CSV table of N, CA and C in Angstrom, one decimal:
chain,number,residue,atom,x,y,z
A,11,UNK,N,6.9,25.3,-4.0
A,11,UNK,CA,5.9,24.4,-3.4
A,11,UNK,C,6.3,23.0,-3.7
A,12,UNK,N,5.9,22.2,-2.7
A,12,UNK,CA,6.3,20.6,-3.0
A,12,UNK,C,4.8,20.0,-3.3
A,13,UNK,N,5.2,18.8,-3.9
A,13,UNK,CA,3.8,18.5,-4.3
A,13,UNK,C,4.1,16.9,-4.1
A,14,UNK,N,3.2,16.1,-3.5
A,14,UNK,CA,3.1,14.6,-3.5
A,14,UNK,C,2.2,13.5,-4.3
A,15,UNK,N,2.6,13.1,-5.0
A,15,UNK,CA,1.3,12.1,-5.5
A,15,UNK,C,1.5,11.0,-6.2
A,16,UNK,N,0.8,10.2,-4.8
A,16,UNK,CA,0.5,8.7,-4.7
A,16,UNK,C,0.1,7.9,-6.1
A,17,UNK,N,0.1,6.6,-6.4
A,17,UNK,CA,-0.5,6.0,-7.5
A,17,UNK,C,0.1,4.5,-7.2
A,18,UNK,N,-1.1,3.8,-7.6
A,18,UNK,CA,-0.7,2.5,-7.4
A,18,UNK,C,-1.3,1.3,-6.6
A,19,UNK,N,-2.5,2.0,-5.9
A,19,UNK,CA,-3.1,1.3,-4.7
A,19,UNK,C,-4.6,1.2,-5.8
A,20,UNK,N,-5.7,0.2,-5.3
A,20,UNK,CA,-6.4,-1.0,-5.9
A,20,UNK,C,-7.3,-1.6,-4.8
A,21,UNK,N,-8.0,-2.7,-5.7
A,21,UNK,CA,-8.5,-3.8,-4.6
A,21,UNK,C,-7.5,-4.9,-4.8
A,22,UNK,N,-7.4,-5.8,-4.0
A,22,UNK,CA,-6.4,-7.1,-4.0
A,22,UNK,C,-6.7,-8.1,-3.0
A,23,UNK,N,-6.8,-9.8,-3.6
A,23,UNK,CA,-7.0,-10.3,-2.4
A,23,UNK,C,-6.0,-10.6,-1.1
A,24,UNK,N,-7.2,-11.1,-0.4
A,24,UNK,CA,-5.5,-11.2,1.1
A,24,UNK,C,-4.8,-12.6,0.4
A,25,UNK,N,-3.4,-11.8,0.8
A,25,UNK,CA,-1.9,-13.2,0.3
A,25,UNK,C,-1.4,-12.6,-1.0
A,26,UNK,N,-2.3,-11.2,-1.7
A,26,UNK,CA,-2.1,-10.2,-2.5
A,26,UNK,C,-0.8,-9.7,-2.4
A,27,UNK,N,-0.5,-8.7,-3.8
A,27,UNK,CA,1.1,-8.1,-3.5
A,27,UNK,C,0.0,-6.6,-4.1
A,28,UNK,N,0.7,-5.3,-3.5
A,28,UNK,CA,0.5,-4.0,-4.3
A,28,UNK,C,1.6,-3.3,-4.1
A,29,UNK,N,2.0,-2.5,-5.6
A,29,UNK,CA,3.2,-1.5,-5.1
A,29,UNK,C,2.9,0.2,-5.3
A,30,UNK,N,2.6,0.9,-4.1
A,30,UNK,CA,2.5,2.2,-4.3
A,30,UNK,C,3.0,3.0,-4.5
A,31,UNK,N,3.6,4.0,-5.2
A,31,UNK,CA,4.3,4.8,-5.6
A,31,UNK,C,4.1,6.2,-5.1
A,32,UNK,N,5.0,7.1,-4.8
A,32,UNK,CA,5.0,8.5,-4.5
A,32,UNK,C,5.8,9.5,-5.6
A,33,UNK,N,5.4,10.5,-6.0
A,33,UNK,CA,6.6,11.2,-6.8
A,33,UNK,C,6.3,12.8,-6.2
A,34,UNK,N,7.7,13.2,-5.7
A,34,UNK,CA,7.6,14.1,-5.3
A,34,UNK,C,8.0,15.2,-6.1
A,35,UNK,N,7.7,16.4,-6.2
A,35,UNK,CA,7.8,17.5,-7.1
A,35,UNK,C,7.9,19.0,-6.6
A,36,UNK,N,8.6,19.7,-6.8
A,36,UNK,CA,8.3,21.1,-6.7
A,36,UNK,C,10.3,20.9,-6.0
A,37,UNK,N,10.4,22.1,-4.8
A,37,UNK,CA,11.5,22.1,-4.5
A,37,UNK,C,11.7,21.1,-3.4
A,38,UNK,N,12.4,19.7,-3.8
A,38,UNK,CA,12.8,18.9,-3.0
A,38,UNK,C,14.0,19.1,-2.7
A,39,UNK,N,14.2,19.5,-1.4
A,39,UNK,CA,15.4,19.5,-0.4
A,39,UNK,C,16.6,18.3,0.0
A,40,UNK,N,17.7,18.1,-0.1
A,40,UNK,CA,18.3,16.6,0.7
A,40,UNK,C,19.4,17.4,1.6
A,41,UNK,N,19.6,16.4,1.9
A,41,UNK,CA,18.8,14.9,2.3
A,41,UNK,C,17.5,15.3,3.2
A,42,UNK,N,16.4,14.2,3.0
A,42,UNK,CA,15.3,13.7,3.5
A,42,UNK,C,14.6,12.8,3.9
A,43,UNK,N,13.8,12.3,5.1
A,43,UNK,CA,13.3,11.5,4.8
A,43,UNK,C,11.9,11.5,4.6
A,44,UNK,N,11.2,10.4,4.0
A,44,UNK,CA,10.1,10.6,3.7
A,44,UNK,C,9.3,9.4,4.1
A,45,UNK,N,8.2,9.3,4.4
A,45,UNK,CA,7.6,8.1,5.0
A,45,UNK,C,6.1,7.9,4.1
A,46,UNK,N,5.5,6.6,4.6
A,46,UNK,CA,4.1,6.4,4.4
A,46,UNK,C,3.3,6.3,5.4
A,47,UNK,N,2.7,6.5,5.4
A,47,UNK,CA,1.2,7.0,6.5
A,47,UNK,C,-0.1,6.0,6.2
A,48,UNK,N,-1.1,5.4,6.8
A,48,UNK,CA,-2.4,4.9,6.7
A,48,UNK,C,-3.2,5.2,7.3
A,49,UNK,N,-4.5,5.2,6.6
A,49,UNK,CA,-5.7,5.6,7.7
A,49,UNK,C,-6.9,4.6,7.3
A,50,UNK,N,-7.1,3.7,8.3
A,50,UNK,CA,-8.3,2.7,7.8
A,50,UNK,C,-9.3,3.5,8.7
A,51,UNK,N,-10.7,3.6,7.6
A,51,UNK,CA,-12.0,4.0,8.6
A,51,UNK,C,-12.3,3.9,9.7
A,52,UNK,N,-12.3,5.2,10.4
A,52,UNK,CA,-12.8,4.7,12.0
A,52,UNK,C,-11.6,5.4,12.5
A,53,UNK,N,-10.5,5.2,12.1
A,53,UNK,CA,-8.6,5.2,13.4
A,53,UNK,C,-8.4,6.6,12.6
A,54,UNK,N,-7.1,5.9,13.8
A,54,UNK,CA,-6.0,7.4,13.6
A,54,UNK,C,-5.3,7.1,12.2
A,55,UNK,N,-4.4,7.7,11.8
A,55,UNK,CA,-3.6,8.0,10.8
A,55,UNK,C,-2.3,7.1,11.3
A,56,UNK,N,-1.8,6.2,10.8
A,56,UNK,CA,-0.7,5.3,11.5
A,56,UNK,C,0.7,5.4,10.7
A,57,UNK,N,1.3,5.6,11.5
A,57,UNK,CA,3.1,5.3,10.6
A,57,UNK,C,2.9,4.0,9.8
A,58,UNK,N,3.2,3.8,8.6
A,58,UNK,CA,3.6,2.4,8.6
A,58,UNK,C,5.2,2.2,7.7
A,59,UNK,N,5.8,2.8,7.9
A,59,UNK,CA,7.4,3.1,7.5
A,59,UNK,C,8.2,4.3,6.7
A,60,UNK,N,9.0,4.8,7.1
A,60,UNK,CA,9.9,5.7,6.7
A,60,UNK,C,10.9,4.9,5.9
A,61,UNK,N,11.8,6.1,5.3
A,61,UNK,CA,13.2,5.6,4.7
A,61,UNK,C,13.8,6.9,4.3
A,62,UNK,N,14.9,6.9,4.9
A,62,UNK,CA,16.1,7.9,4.8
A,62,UNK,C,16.8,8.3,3.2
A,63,UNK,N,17.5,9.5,3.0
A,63,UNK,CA,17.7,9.8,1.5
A,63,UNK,C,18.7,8.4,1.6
A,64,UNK,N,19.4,7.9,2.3
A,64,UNK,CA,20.2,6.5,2.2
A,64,UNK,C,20.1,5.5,2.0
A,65,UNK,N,18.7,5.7,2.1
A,65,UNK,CA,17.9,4.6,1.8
A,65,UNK,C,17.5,3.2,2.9
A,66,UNK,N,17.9,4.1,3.8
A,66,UNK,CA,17.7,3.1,5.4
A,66,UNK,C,16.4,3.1,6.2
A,67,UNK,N,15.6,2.2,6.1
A,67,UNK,CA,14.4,2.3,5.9
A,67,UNK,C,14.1,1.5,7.1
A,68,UNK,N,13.0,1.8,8.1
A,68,UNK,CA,12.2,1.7,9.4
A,68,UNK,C,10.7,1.6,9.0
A,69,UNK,N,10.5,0.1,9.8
A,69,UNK,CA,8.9,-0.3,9.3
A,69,UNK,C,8.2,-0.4,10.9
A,70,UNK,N,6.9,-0.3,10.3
A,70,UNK,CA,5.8,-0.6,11.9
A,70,UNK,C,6.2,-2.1,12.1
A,71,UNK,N,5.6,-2.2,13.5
A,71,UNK,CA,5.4,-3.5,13.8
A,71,UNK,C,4.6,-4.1,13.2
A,72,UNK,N,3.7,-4.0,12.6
A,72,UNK,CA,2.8,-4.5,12.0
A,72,UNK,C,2.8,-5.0,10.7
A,73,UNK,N,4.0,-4.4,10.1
A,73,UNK,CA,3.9,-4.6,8.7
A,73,UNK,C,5.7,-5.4,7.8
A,74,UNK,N,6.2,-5.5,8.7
A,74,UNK,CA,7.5,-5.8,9.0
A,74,UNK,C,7.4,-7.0,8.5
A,75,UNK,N,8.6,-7.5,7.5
A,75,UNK,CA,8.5,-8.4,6.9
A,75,UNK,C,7.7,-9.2,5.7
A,76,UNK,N,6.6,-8.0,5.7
A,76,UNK,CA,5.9,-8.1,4.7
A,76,UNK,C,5.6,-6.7,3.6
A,77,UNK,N,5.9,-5.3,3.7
A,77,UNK,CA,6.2,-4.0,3.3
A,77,UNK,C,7.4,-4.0,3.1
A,78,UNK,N,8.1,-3.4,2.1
A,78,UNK,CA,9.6,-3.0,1.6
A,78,UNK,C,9.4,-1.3,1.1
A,79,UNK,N,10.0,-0.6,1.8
A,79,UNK,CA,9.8,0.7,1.5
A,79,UNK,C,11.2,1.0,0.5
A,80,UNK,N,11.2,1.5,-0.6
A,80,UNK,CA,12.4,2.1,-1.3
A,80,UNK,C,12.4,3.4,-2.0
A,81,UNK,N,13.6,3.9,-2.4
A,81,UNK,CA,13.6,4.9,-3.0
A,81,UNK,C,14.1,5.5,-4.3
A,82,UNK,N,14.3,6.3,-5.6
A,82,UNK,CA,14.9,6.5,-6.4
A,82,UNK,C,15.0,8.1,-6.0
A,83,UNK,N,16.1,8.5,-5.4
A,83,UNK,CA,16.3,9.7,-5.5
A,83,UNK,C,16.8,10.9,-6.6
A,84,UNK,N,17.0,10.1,-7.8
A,84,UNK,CA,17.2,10.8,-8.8
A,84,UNK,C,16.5,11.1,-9.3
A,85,UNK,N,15.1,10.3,-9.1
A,85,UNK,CA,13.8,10.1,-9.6
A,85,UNK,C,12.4,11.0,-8.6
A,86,UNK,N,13.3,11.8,-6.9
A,86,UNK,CA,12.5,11.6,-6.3
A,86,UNK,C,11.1,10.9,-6.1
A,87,UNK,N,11.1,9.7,-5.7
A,87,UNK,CA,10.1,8.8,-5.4
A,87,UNK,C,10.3,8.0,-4.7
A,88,UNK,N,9.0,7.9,-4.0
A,88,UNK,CA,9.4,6.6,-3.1
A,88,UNK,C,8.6,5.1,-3.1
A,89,UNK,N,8.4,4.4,-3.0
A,89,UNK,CA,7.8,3.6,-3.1
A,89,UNK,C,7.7,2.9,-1.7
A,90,UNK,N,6.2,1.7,-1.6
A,90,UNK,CA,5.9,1.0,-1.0
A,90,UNK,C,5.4,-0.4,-1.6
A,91,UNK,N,6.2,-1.5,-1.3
A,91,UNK,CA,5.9,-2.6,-1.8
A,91,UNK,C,4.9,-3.5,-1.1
A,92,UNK,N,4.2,-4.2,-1.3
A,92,UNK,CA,3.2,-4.7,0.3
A,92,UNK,C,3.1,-5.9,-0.6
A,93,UNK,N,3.2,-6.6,0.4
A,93,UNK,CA,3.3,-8.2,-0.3
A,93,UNK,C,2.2,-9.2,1.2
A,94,UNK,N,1.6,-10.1,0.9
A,94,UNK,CA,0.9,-10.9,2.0
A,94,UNK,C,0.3,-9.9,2.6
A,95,UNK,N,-0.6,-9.4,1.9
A,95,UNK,CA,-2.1,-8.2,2.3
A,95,UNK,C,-2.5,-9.0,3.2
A,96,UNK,N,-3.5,-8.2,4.0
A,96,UNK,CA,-4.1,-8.9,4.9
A,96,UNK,C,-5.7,-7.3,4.6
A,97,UNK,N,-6.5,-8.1,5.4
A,97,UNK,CA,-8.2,-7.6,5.3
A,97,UNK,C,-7.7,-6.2,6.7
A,98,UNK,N,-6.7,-6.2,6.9
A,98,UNK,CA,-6.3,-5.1,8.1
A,98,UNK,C,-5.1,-4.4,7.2
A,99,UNK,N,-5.0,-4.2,6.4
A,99,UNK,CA,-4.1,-3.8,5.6
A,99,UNK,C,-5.4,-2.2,5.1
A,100,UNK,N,-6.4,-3.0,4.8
A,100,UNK,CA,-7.0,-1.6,4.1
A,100,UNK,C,-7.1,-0.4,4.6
A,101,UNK,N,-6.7,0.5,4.2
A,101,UNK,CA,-6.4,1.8,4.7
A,101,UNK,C,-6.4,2.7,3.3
A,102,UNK,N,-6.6,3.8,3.4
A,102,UNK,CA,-5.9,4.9,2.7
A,102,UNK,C,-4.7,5.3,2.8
A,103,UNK,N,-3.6,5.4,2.2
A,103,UNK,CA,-2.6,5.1,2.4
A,103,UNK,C,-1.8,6.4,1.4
A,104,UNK,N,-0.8,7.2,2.7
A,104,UNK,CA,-0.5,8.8,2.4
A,104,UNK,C,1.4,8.5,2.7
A,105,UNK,N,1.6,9.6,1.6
A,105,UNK,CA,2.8,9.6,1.5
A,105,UNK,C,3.3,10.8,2.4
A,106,UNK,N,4.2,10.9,2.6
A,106,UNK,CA,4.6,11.6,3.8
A,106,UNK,C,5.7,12.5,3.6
A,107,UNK,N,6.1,13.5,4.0
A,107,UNK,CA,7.6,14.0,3.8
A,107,UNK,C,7.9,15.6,5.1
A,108,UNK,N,8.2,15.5,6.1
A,108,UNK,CA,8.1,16.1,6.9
A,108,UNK,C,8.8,17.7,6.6
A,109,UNK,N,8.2,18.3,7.3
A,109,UNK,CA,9.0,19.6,7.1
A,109,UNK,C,10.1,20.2,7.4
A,110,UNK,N,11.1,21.3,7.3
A,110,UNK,CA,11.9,21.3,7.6
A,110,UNK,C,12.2,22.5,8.6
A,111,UNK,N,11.3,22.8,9.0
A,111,UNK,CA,11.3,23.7,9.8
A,111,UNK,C,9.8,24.1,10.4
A,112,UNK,N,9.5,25.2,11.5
A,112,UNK,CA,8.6,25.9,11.6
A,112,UNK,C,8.3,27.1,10.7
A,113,UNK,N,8.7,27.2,9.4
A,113,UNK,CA,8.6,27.8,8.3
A,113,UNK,C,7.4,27.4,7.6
A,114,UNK,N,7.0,26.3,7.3
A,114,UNK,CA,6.5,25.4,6.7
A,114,UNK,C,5.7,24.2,7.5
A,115,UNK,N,4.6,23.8,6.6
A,115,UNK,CA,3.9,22.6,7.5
A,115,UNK,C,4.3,21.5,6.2
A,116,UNK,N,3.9,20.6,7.5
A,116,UNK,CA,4.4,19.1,6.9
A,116,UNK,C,3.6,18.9,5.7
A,117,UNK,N,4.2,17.9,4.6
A,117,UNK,CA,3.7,17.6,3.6
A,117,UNK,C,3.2,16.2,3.2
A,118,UNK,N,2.0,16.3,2.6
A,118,UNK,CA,1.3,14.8,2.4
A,118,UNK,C,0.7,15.0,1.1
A,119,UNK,N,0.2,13.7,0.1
A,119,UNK,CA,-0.4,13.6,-0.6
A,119,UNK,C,-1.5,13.4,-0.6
A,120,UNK,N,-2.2,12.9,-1.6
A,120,UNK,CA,-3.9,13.4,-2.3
A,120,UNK,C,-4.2,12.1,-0.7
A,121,UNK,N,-3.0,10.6,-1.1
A,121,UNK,CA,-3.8,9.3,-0.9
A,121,UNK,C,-4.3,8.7,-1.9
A,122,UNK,N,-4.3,7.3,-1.6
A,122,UNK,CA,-4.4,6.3,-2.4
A,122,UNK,C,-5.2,5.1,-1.8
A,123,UNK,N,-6.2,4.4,-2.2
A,123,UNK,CA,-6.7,4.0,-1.9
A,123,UNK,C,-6.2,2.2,-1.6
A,124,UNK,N,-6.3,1.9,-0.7
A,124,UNK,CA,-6.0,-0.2,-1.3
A,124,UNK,C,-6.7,-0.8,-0.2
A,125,UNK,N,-7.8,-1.8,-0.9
A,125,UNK,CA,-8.6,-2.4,-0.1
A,125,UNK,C,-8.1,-4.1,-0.5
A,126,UNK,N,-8.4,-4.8,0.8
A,126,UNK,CA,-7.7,-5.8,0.4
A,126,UNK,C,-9.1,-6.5,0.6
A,127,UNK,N,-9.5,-7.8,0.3
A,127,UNK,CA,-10.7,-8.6,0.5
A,127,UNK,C,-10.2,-9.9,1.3
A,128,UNK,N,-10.7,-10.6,2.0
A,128,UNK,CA,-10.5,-11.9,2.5
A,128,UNK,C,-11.4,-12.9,1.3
């Protein structure tokens, strides 16, 4: 079984920094990639960046330039750095790790909470 969980998400004001953390557990596979997911009340569930076991990392439009996604794969974990929050930033915010077949369904975490305030 793989297991995901988030820590690290808070209140913070906008122009705020927060860094979320992922640690993944059970039988982790490589290479992988693993992503972060958000869900602000009301929407859909949005990409907001992946990163490859290489550590080569793809962000939303939205968050680009201000999000640094990285990894310790010795450590399995991944992190999300978010720096210059914005009041549209708040979401629940889910760690991601796709599956590797039709064997298995995709894998996500509990979620983490981060509200940002204006």
């Amino acid at each position: 079984q793989v297991r995901l969980v988030e820590s690290g998400g808070g209140l913070v004001q906008a122009g705020g920094s927060l860094r979320l953390s992922c640690a993944a557990s059970g039988w982790i596979w490589s290479p992988n990639t693993m992503g972060w997911y958000r869900q602000a009340p009301g929407k859909q569930r949005e990409l907001v960046g992946t990163i490859s076991s290489a550590g080569n990392p793809n962000y939303a439009e939205s968050v680009k330039g201000r999000f640094t996604i990285s990894r310790d794969n010795a450590e399995n974990t991944v992190y999300l750095q978010m720096s210059s929050l914005k009041p549209e930033d708040t979401a629940v915010y889910y760690c991601y790790l796709p599956r590797r077949g039709n064997f298995e369904s995709d894998y996500w975490g509990q979620g983490t909470q981060v509200t940002v305030s204006s």
